[in-house]
Amino acid sequence: MLETEAALRQPSFTKFWVSRTLSSTSFQMLSVAIGWQMYALTHDAYSLGLVGLAQFLPMMLLTLVVGQVADRYDRRKIVFLCQIIESGIAALLLVGNLAGWLGRNEILVAAAILGACRAFEGPSSSSLLPMLVPKELMQKAIAWTTSTGQTSQIIGPTLGGVLIAVGPVFVYVTAAVALLVAGILTFLIRMEIIVRKPEPVTASSIFSGLVFVRRNPVILGTISLDLFAVLLGGATALLPIFAEDILHTGPLGLGIMRTAPAVGALLMSITLVYYPLRKALGPILFGALGVFGLATILFAVSTNIMISLVALLLIGGSDVISVVIRSSLVQLQTPDEMRGRVNAVNSLFIGTSNQLGEFESGTLAGLVGPVQAAFIGGIGTIVVAGLWMVLFPSLRRLRSLSNE
């Protein structure tokens, strides 16, 4: 307990932790509001899927640029600028609501800009963390930030759902202010600036993050498994449809359902803090993906809100196991001078599984219906897990974070 609290006694880390909490919570609120407004305007699953695509495309296109920027410039300033721009987007969404000009295209543009900002903020923020705490406190600091991320996913959707019920403008006001405060806190972080020898921008340096991941089969297998499994099992992208047309819960129910996976993830995160994964990591990882797929299937066929919430809890809890393994491998096995590029690749895989998964789920739901789409996604997750056990035997045999 004392070691865990010691991380928060580091002033720079405390500012970083609070800033990250505000930023993550605001992004979750904005995601709920944008998704709800898009479906309210269009009642179209394809348009809902396009929101995910709009957030994903900037991340995909900017990945190689993001890594270079994070490894060449002050990561603190990069995070600060992203949070200020995100605050401005929330303010524009507020103005659009008040003035009555916010429509489908405007929402997609806002989602794309938010996606671009998150593309830069995520890797830069992750790469910044090791510079804020002593090495002996790193594991505890990661535990704090992981728990913070899950807590934000609980608070953000719930608060977003409540505020949408009152009026969408309240979501955008709250998010704009919170992101502004987050930016100020990031700007106030004080740390030792590492002077790096400028590295020529060459094809080798641009693709070095991808090469690093490619040459580490356990890391490649872990993040690609998460990419394809979560991409296919992206039932959470369909929550507005399930809330409105199947479970009939309204915006408040949507917020609660958006929260449920994060609650499951937070509970699992806390469990892993006290009972860390030490042995048989490969079998545990594939077992968790099996649970993820089965829970997705359960959510698809459920017509009861309580059963659906249990399924979403299991989805979040099982998914966080992959997150913890992947994040730990990246932090422990990547040198600082390459951490931005490798974290950019990692963020691309995360973004692909989330944002592109939303597009895939929305498109499939438009073709065959939301229930069938979620069911097919759950089956697909289980199939991918089985296939990866064959393609990546070193991952299947993984016993610890330090060796294969």
Short mmCIF file of C-alpha atoms in Angstrom, two decimals:
data_model
loop_
_atom_site.label_atom_id
_atom_site.label_comp_id
_atom_site.label_asym_id
_atom_site.label_seq_id
_atom_site.Cartn_x
_atom_site.Cartn_y
_atom_site.Cartn_z
CA MET A 1 0.00 0.00 0.00
CA LEU A 2 2.80 2.42 0.90
CA GLU A 3 4.58 1.71 -2.40
CA THR A 4 1.35 2.32 -4.32
CA GLU A 5 0.78 5.65 -2.56
CA ALA A 6 4.42 6.62 -3.13
CA ALA A 7 3.74 7.02 -6.84
CA LEU A 8 1.11 9.68 -6.11
CA ARG A 9 3.57 11.51 -3.88
CA GLN A 10 5.55 12.34 -7.01
CA PRO A 11 4.22 15.84 -7.93
CA SER A 12 4.72 15.48 -11.67
CA PHE A 13 3.10 12.06 -11.73
CA THR A 14 0.13 13.36 -9.73
CA LYS A 15 -0.47 16.13 -12.30
CA PHE A 16 -0.08 13.57 -15.09
CA TRP A 17 -2.50 11.17 -13.38
CA VAL A 18 -5.20 13.82 -12.82
CA SER A 19 -4.76 15.21 -16.33
CA ARG A 20 -5.06 11.75 -17.86
CA THR A 21 -8.16 11.04 -15.78
CA LEU A 22 -9.86 14.24 -16.97
CA SER A 23 -8.84 13.68 -20.59
CA SER A 24 -9.95 10.04 -20.69
CA THR A 25 -13.24 10.79 -18.91
CA SER A 26 -14.00 13.65 -21.30
CA PHE A 27 -13.28 11.51 -24.35
CA GLN A 28 -15.68 8.84 -23.08
CA MET A 29 -18.37 11.48 -22.50
CA LEU A 30 -17.88 12.87 -25.99
CA SER A 31 -18.02 9.37 -27.52
CA VAL A 32 -21.38 8.70 -25.88
CA ALA A 33 -22.77 12.09 -26.90
CA ILE A 34 -21.54 11.86 -30.50
CA GLY A 35 -22.86 8.32 -30.92
CA TRP A 36 -26.23 9.16 -29.44
CA GLN A 37 -26.66 12.32 -31.50
CA MET A 38 -25.62 10.59 -34.70
CA TYR A 39 -28.17 7.82 -34.24
CA ALA A 40 -30.84 10.31 -33.11
CA LEU A 41 -30.27 12.32 -36.30
CA THR A 42 -30.03 9.44 -38.77
CA HIS A 43 -31.46 6.24 -37.18
CA ASP A 44 -28.92 4.56 -39.43
CA ALA A 45 -26.44 1.86 -38.33
CA TYR A 46 -24.12 2.76 -41.22
CA SER A 47 -23.80 6.35 -39.99
CA LEU A 48 -23.10 5.08 -36.49
CA GLY A 49 -20.34 2.91 -37.90
CA LEU A 50 -18.90 5.87 -39.80
CA VAL A 51 -18.24 7.63 -36.48
CA GLY A 52 -15.84 4.83 -35.58
CA LEU A 53 -14.25 4.97 -39.03
CA ALA A 54 -13.81 8.75 -38.77
CA GLN A 55 -11.91 8.31 -35.51
CA PHE A 56 -9.83 5.42 -36.82
CA LEU A 57 -8.64 6.78 -40.19
CA PRO A 58 -6.53 9.63 -38.73
CA MET A 59 -4.93 7.18 -36.32
CA MET A 60 -4.07 4.78 -39.14
CA LEU A 61 -2.76 7.48 -41.48
CA LEU A 62 -0.74 9.31 -38.81
CA THR A 63 0.80 6.34 -36.99
CA LEU A 64 4.28 6.62 -38.49
CA VAL A 65 4.26 10.41 -38.09
CA VAL A 66 3.07 10.19 -34.48
CA GLY A 67 5.91 7.88 -33.47
CA GLN A 68 8.54 10.14 -35.01
CA VAL A 69 7.08 13.23 -33.35
CA ALA A 70 6.88 11.57 -29.92
CA ASP A 71 10.54 10.49 -30.13
CA ARG A 72 11.85 13.84 -31.44
CA TYR A 73 9.95 16.51 -29.50
CA ASP A 74 8.85 17.30 -25.96
CA ARG A 75 6.15 14.71 -25.24
CA ARG A 76 4.64 16.93 -22.55
CA LYS A 77 3.99 19.74 -25.05
CA ILE A 78 2.47 17.30 -27.54
CA VAL A 79 -0.03 16.04 -24.95
CA PHE A 80 -0.80 19.64 -23.89
CA LEU A 81 -1.58 20.78 -27.46
CA CYS A 82 -3.79 17.76 -28.11
CA GLN A 83 -5.86 18.36 -24.97
CA ILE A 84 -6.34 22.05 -25.82
CA ILE A 85 -7.50 21.19 -29.36
CA GLU A 86 -9.89 18.54 -27.98
CA SER A 87 -11.31 21.17 -25.64
CA GLY A 88 -11.88 23.43 -28.64
CA ILE A 89 -13.72 20.64 -30.52
CA ALA A 90 -16.02 20.11 -27.53
CA ALA A 91 -16.70 23.85 -27.53
CA LEU A 92 -17.54 23.79 -31.26
CA LEU A 93 -19.94 20.88 -30.72
CA LEU A 94 -21.57 22.98 -28.00
CA VAL A 95 -21.94 25.95 -30.34
CA GLY A 96 -23.31 23.68 -33.07
CA ASN A 97 -26.01 22.40 -30.75
CA LEU A 98 -26.98 25.85 -29.56
CA ALA A 99 -26.98 27.33 -33.08
CA GLY A 100 -28.76 24.35 -34.62
CA TRP A 101 -26.25 23.60 -37.39
CA LEU A 102 -24.80 20.38 -35.96
CA GLY A 103 -25.57 17.57 -38.41
CA ARG A 104 -24.22 14.26 -39.66
CA ASN A 105 -21.24 15.70 -41.54
CA GLU A 106 -20.26 18.06 -38.73
CA ILE A 107 -20.29 15.18 -36.24
CA LEU A 108 -18.05 13.11 -38.52
CA VAL A 109 -15.57 15.98 -38.90
CA ALA A 110 -15.48 16.45 -35.12
CA ALA A 111 -14.93 12.72 -34.64
CA ALA A 112 -12.06 12.77 -37.16
CA ILE A 113 -10.30 15.68 -35.43
CA LEU A 114 -10.74 14.01 -32.06
CA GLY A 115 -9.28 10.83 -33.58
CA ALA A 116 -6.25 12.74 -34.87
CA CYS A 117 -5.66 14.35 -31.47
CA ARG A 118 -5.96 11.01 -29.68
CA ALA A 119 -3.53 9.53 -32.21
CA PHE A 120 -0.85 11.98 -31.03
CA GLU A 121 -1.87 12.13 -27.37
CA GLY A 122 -1.96 8.39 -26.66
CA PRO A 123 1.60 7.35 -27.63
CA SER A 124 3.10 10.61 -26.30
CA SER A 125 1.33 10.20 -22.97
CA SER A 126 2.33 6.54 -22.64
CA SER A 127 5.94 7.38 -23.51
CA LEU A 128 5.94 10.24 -21.02
CA LEU A 129 5.10 8.07 -18.01
CA PRO A 130 8.54 6.43 -17.52
CA MET A 131 10.08 9.93 -17.29
CA LEU A 132 7.93 10.95 -14.30
CA VAL A 133 8.64 8.33 -11.64
CA PRO A 134 11.69 6.41 -10.41
CA LYS A 135 12.20 3.02 -11.99
CA GLU A 136 11.35 1.20 -8.75
CA LEU A 137 7.88 2.82 -8.76
CA MET A 138 7.15 2.15 -12.42
CA GLN A 139 5.00 -0.93 -11.89
CA LYS A 140 2.84 0.87 -9.32
CA ALA A 141 2.54 3.91 -11.58
CA ILE A 142 1.34 1.69 -14.43
CA ALA A 143 -1.18 0.12 -12.06
CA TRP A 144 -2.50 3.58 -11.14
CA THR A 145 -2.81 4.70 -14.77
CA THR A 146 -4.46 1.44 -15.84
CA SER A 147 -7.02 1.73 -13.05
CA THR A 148 -7.54 5.37 -13.94
CA GLY A 149 -8.31 4.46 -17.54
CA GLN A 150 -10.94 1.96 -16.46
CA THR A 151 -12.40 4.36 -13.90
CA SER A 152 -12.71 7.00 -16.61
CA GLN A 153 -14.59 4.53 -18.78
CA ILE A 154 -16.99 4.05 -15.88
CA ILE A 155 -17.48 7.71 -14.97
CA GLY A 156 -17.43 9.09 -18.52
CA PRO A 157 -20.23 7.07 -20.15
CA THR A 158 -22.44 7.24 -17.07
CA LEU A 159 -22.00 10.98 -16.69
CA GLY A 160 -22.40 11.38 -20.44
CA GLY A 161 -25.66 9.42 -20.42
CA VAL A 162 -27.03 11.46 -17.51
CA LEU A 163 -26.07 14.77 -19.10
CA ILE A 164 -27.50 13.76 -22.50
CA ALA A 165 -30.83 13.08 -20.77
CA VAL A 166 -30.70 16.67 -19.47
CA GLY A 167 -29.39 18.09 -22.74
CA PRO A 168 -26.40 17.39 -25.04
CA VAL A 169 -25.03 20.88 -24.49
CA PHE A 170 -24.23 19.98 -20.88
CA VAL A 171 -21.98 17.14 -22.06
CA TYR A 172 -19.99 19.47 -24.30
CA VAL A 173 -19.65 22.20 -21.66
CA THR A 174 -18.36 19.70 -19.09
CA ALA A 175 -15.95 18.07 -21.54
CA ALA A 176 -14.59 21.39 -22.80
CA VAL A 177 -13.82 22.63 -19.29
CA ALA A 178 -12.34 19.31 -18.14
CA LEU A 179 -10.05 19.08 -21.17
CA LEU A 180 -8.91 22.66 -20.64
CA VAL A 181 -7.99 21.86 -17.02
CA ALA A 182 -6.23 18.69 -18.20
CA GLY A 183 -4.13 20.72 -20.61
CA ILE A 184 -3.15 23.21 -17.93
CA LEU A 185 -2.08 20.41 -15.58
CA THR A 186 -0.01 18.80 -18.34
CA PHE A 187 1.67 22.15 -19.06
CA LEU A 188 2.59 22.45 -15.35
CA ILE A 189 4.37 19.07 -15.25
CA ARG A 190 8.06 19.48 -14.45
CA MET A 191 10.53 16.82 -15.49
CA GLU A 192 14.05 16.30 -16.66
CA ILE A 193 14.27 16.92 -20.38
CA ILE A 194 16.20 14.20 -22.16
CA VAL A 195 18.32 15.64 -24.95
CA ARG A 196 18.38 13.12 -27.78
CA LYS A 197 20.80 13.18 -30.66
CA PRO A 198 18.77 14.07 -33.76
CA GLU A 199 18.24 10.99 -35.88
CA PRO A 200 17.95 11.46 -39.63
CA VAL A 201 14.47 10.81 -40.97
CA THR A 202 14.96 7.77 -43.17
CA ALA A 203 12.80 4.91 -44.31
CA SER A 204 14.52 2.81 -41.66
CA SER A 205 13.71 5.21 -38.81
CA ILE A 206 10.12 5.73 -39.99
CA PHE A 207 9.34 2.03 -40.00
CA SER A 208 11.56 1.10 -37.04
CA GLY A 209 8.60 0.78 -34.67
CA LEU A 210 6.91 -1.69 -36.98
CA VAL A 211 10.19 -3.57 -37.43
CA PHE A 212 10.70 -3.77 -33.66
CA VAL A 213 7.24 -5.25 -33.16
CA ARG A 214 7.69 -7.61 -36.11
CA ARG A 215 10.92 -8.97 -34.64
CA ASN A 216 9.28 -9.70 -31.29
CA PRO A 217 6.82 -12.53 -32.04
CA VAL A 218 5.25 -12.49 -28.58
CA ILE A 219 4.48 -8.76 -28.79
CA LEU A 220 3.31 -9.11 -32.40
CA GLY A 221 1.12 -12.09 -31.54
CA THR A 222 -0.38 -10.39 -28.48
CA ILE A 223 -1.33 -7.09 -30.10
CA SER A 224 -2.50 -8.65 -33.37
CA LEU A 225 -4.62 -11.15 -31.43
CA ASP A 226 -6.22 -8.27 -29.55
CA LEU A 227 -6.72 -6.39 -32.82
CA PHE A 228 -8.61 -9.10 -34.68
CA ALA A 229 -10.45 -10.58 -31.71
CA VAL A 230 -11.79 -7.26 -30.41
CA LEU A 231 -12.40 -5.98 -33.94
CA LEU A 232 -14.73 -8.88 -34.64
CA GLY A 233 -16.27 -8.81 -31.18
CA GLY A 234 -17.00 -5.08 -31.10
CA ALA A 235 -20.54 -5.39 -29.75
CA THR A 236 -20.14 -2.20 -27.71
CA ALA A 237 -20.32 -0.17 -30.94
CA LEU A 238 -23.94 -1.30 -31.30
CA LEU A 239 -25.00 -0.22 -27.81
CA PRO A 240 -27.05 2.79 -29.02
CA ILE A 241 -29.12 0.42 -31.19
CA PHE A 242 -29.54 -2.14 -28.40
CA ALA A 243 -30.47 0.61 -25.93
CA GLU A 244 -33.02 2.21 -28.23
CA ASP A 245 -34.55 -0.65 -30.23
CA ILE A 246 -33.97 -3.91 -28.35
CA LEU A 247 -33.66 -3.24 -24.61
CA HIS A 248 -35.62 0.08 -24.70
CA THR A 249 -33.55 1.71 -21.96
CA GLY A 250 -33.02 5.22 -23.42
CA PRO A 251 -29.89 7.39 -22.99
CA LEU A 252 -29.49 6.62 -19.28
CA GLY A 253 -29.50 2.90 -20.01
CA LEU A 254 -26.99 3.52 -22.80
CA GLY A 255 -24.68 5.23 -20.34
CA ILE A 256 -24.98 2.34 -17.89
CA MET A 257 -24.29 -0.24 -20.60
CA ARG A 258 -21.29 1.75 -21.84
CA THR A 259 -20.06 1.72 -18.25
CA ALA A 260 -20.46 -2.03 -17.66
CA PRO A 261 -17.39 -3.20 -19.66
CA ALA A 262 -15.25 -0.64 -17.83
CA VAL A 263 -16.56 -1.85 -14.46
CA GLY A 264 -15.56 -5.38 -15.38
CA ALA A 265 -12.18 -4.12 -16.58
CA LEU A 266 -11.62 -2.10 -13.41
CA LEU A 267 -12.44 -5.07 -11.18
CA MET A 268 -10.02 -7.20 -13.18
CA SER A 269 -7.35 -4.47 -13.04
CA ILE A 270 -7.63 -4.32 -9.26
CA THR A 271 -7.46 -8.10 -9.09
CA LEU A 272 -4.30 -8.10 -11.19
CA VAL A 273 -2.69 -5.48 -8.93
CA TYR A 274 -2.98 -7.81 -5.95
CA TYR A 275 -2.67 -11.07 -7.90
CA PRO A 276 -0.39 -10.29 -10.86
CA LEU A 277 -0.05 -12.63 -13.79
CA ARG A 278 3.13 -14.60 -13.14
CA LYS A 279 2.70 -18.01 -14.74
CA ALA A 280 1.05 -19.55 -17.79
CA LEU A 281 0.40 -16.17 -19.41
CA GLY A 282 -0.24 -17.67 -22.84
CA PRO A 283 -2.99 -20.09 -21.75
CA ILE A 284 -4.53 -17.38 -19.57
CA LEU A 285 -4.57 -14.96 -22.52
CA PHE A 286 -6.31 -17.42 -24.85
CA GLY A 287 -8.72 -18.46 -22.12
CA ALA A 288 -9.66 -14.83 -21.58
CA LEU A 289 -10.33 -14.40 -25.31
CA GLY A 290 -12.63 -17.43 -25.18
CA VAL A 291 -14.58 -15.80 -22.35
CA PHE A 292 -14.69 -12.56 -24.37
CA GLY A 293 -16.24 -14.35 -27.35
CA LEU A 294 -18.78 -16.28 -25.28
CA ALA A 295 -19.80 -13.12 -23.40
CA THR A 296 -20.30 -11.32 -26.73
CA ILE A 297 -22.59 -14.12 -27.88
CA LEU A 298 -24.54 -13.91 -24.61
CA PHE A 299 -24.98 -10.15 -25.07
CA ALA A 300 -26.19 -10.67 -28.64
CA VAL A 301 -28.99 -13.06 -27.71
CA SER A 302 -30.06 -11.33 -24.49
CA THR A 303 -33.30 -9.36 -24.28
CA ASN A 304 -32.94 -8.69 -20.55
CA ILE A 305 -30.98 -5.65 -19.38
CA MET A 306 -29.51 -7.47 -16.35
CA ILE A 307 -28.21 -10.37 -18.45
CA SER A 308 -26.82 -7.89 -20.96
CA LEU A 309 -24.99 -6.03 -18.19
CA VAL A 310 -23.46 -9.28 -16.88
CA ALA A 311 -22.27 -10.09 -20.41
CA LEU A 312 -20.74 -6.62 -20.76
CA LEU A 313 -18.98 -7.00 -17.40
CA LEU A 314 -17.42 -10.24 -18.63
CA ILE A 315 -16.40 -8.58 -21.91
CA GLY A 316 -14.55 -5.81 -20.05
CA GLY A 317 -12.95 -8.10 -17.49
CA SER A 318 -11.61 -10.56 -20.05
CA ASP A 319 -10.35 -7.85 -22.40
CA VAL A 320 -8.22 -6.13 -19.75
CA ILE A 321 -6.04 -9.24 -19.41
CA SER A 322 -4.80 -8.70 -22.96
CA VAL A 323 -4.31 -4.99 -22.25
CA VAL A 324 -2.17 -5.64 -19.17
CA ILE A 325 0.01 -8.24 -20.90
CA ARG A 326 0.50 -6.10 -24.02
CA SER A 327 1.25 -2.87 -22.10
CA SER A 328 3.70 -4.57 -19.77
CA LEU A 329 5.57 -6.19 -22.65
CA VAL A 330 5.87 -2.88 -24.52
CA GLN A 331 7.09 -0.92 -21.48
CA LEU A 332 9.57 -3.55 -20.31
CA GLN A 333 11.07 -4.48 -23.67
CA THR A 334 11.26 -1.11 -25.49
CA PRO A 335 14.21 1.34 -25.11
CA ASP A 336 13.22 4.95 -24.35
CA GLU A 337 14.53 6.34 -27.63
CA MET A 338 12.09 4.09 -29.51
CA ARG A 339 9.21 4.12 -27.06
CA GLY A 340 7.22 6.72 -28.99
CA ARG A 341 7.35 4.75 -32.24
CA VAL A 342 6.53 1.44 -30.61
CA ASN A 343 3.70 2.98 -28.57
CA ALA A 344 2.37 4.50 -31.79
CA VAL A 345 2.20 1.04 -33.35
CA ASN A 346 0.56 -0.27 -30.19
CA SER A 347 -1.98 2.57 -30.28
CA LEU A 348 -2.73 1.79 -33.91
CA PHE A 349 -3.59 -1.79 -33.00
CA ILE A 350 -5.73 -0.58 -30.08
CA GLY A 351 -7.46 2.01 -32.26
CA THR A 352 -8.02 -0.50 -35.02
CA SER A 353 -9.70 -2.95 -32.67
CA ASN A 354 -11.88 -0.19 -31.21
CA GLN A 355 -12.68 2.39 -33.90
CA LEU A 356 -12.46 0.13 -36.95
CA GLY A 357 -14.31 -2.50 -34.95
CA GLU A 358 -17.14 0.02 -34.56
CA PHE A 359 -17.23 0.52 -38.32
CA GLU A 360 -17.21 -3.24 -38.94
CA SER A 361 -19.98 -3.83 -36.40
CA GLY A 362 -22.10 -0.97 -37.70
CA THR A 363 -21.72 -2.09 -41.31
CA LEU A 364 -22.50 -5.72 -40.48
CA ALA A 365 -25.49 -4.63 -38.37
CA GLY A 366 -26.79 -2.65 -41.34
CA LEU A 367 -26.54 -5.76 -43.50
CA VAL A 368 -27.84 -8.52 -41.21
CA GLY A 369 -29.17 -6.74 -38.10
CA PRO A 370 -27.57 -5.84 -34.75
CA VAL A 371 -28.28 -9.14 -32.97
CA GLN A 372 -26.87 -11.23 -35.80
CA ALA A 373 -23.85 -8.92 -36.12
CA ALA A 374 -22.95 -9.23 -32.43
CA PHE A 375 -23.47 -13.00 -32.52
CA ILE A 376 -21.21 -13.40 -35.57
CA GLY A 377 -18.61 -11.22 -33.88
CA GLY A 378 -18.52 -13.45 -30.81
CA ILE A 379 -18.05 -16.54 -32.96
CA GLY A 380 -15.32 -14.76 -34.91
CA THR A 381 -13.43 -13.92 -31.71
CA ILE A 382 -13.32 -17.57 -30.67
CA VAL A 383 -12.19 -18.64 -34.15
CA VAL A 384 -9.38 -16.04 -34.14
CA ALA A 385 -8.19 -17.18 -30.70
CA GLY A 386 -7.94 -20.77 -31.96
CA LEU A 387 -6.14 -19.70 -35.13
CA TRP A 388 -3.59 -17.58 -33.23
CA MET A 389 -2.75 -20.53 -30.98
CA VAL A 390 -1.52 -22.27 -34.14
CA LEU A 391 0.14 -19.25 -35.82
CA PHE A 392 1.99 -18.03 -32.69
CA PRO A 393 3.19 -21.06 -30.72
CA SER A 394 5.62 -18.87 -28.73
CA LEU A 395 2.63 -16.85 -27.49
CA ARG A 396 0.74 -20.01 -26.61
CA ARG A 397 3.75 -21.17 -24.57
CA LEU A 398 4.35 -17.78 -22.91
CA ARG A 399 5.00 -18.29 -19.18
CA SER A 400 6.13 -14.89 -17.90
CA LEU A 401 6.76 -11.31 -19.02
CA SER A 402 10.53 -11.78 -18.91
CA ASN A 403 10.86 -14.85 -21.10
CA GLU A 404 8.95 -16.83 -23.69
#
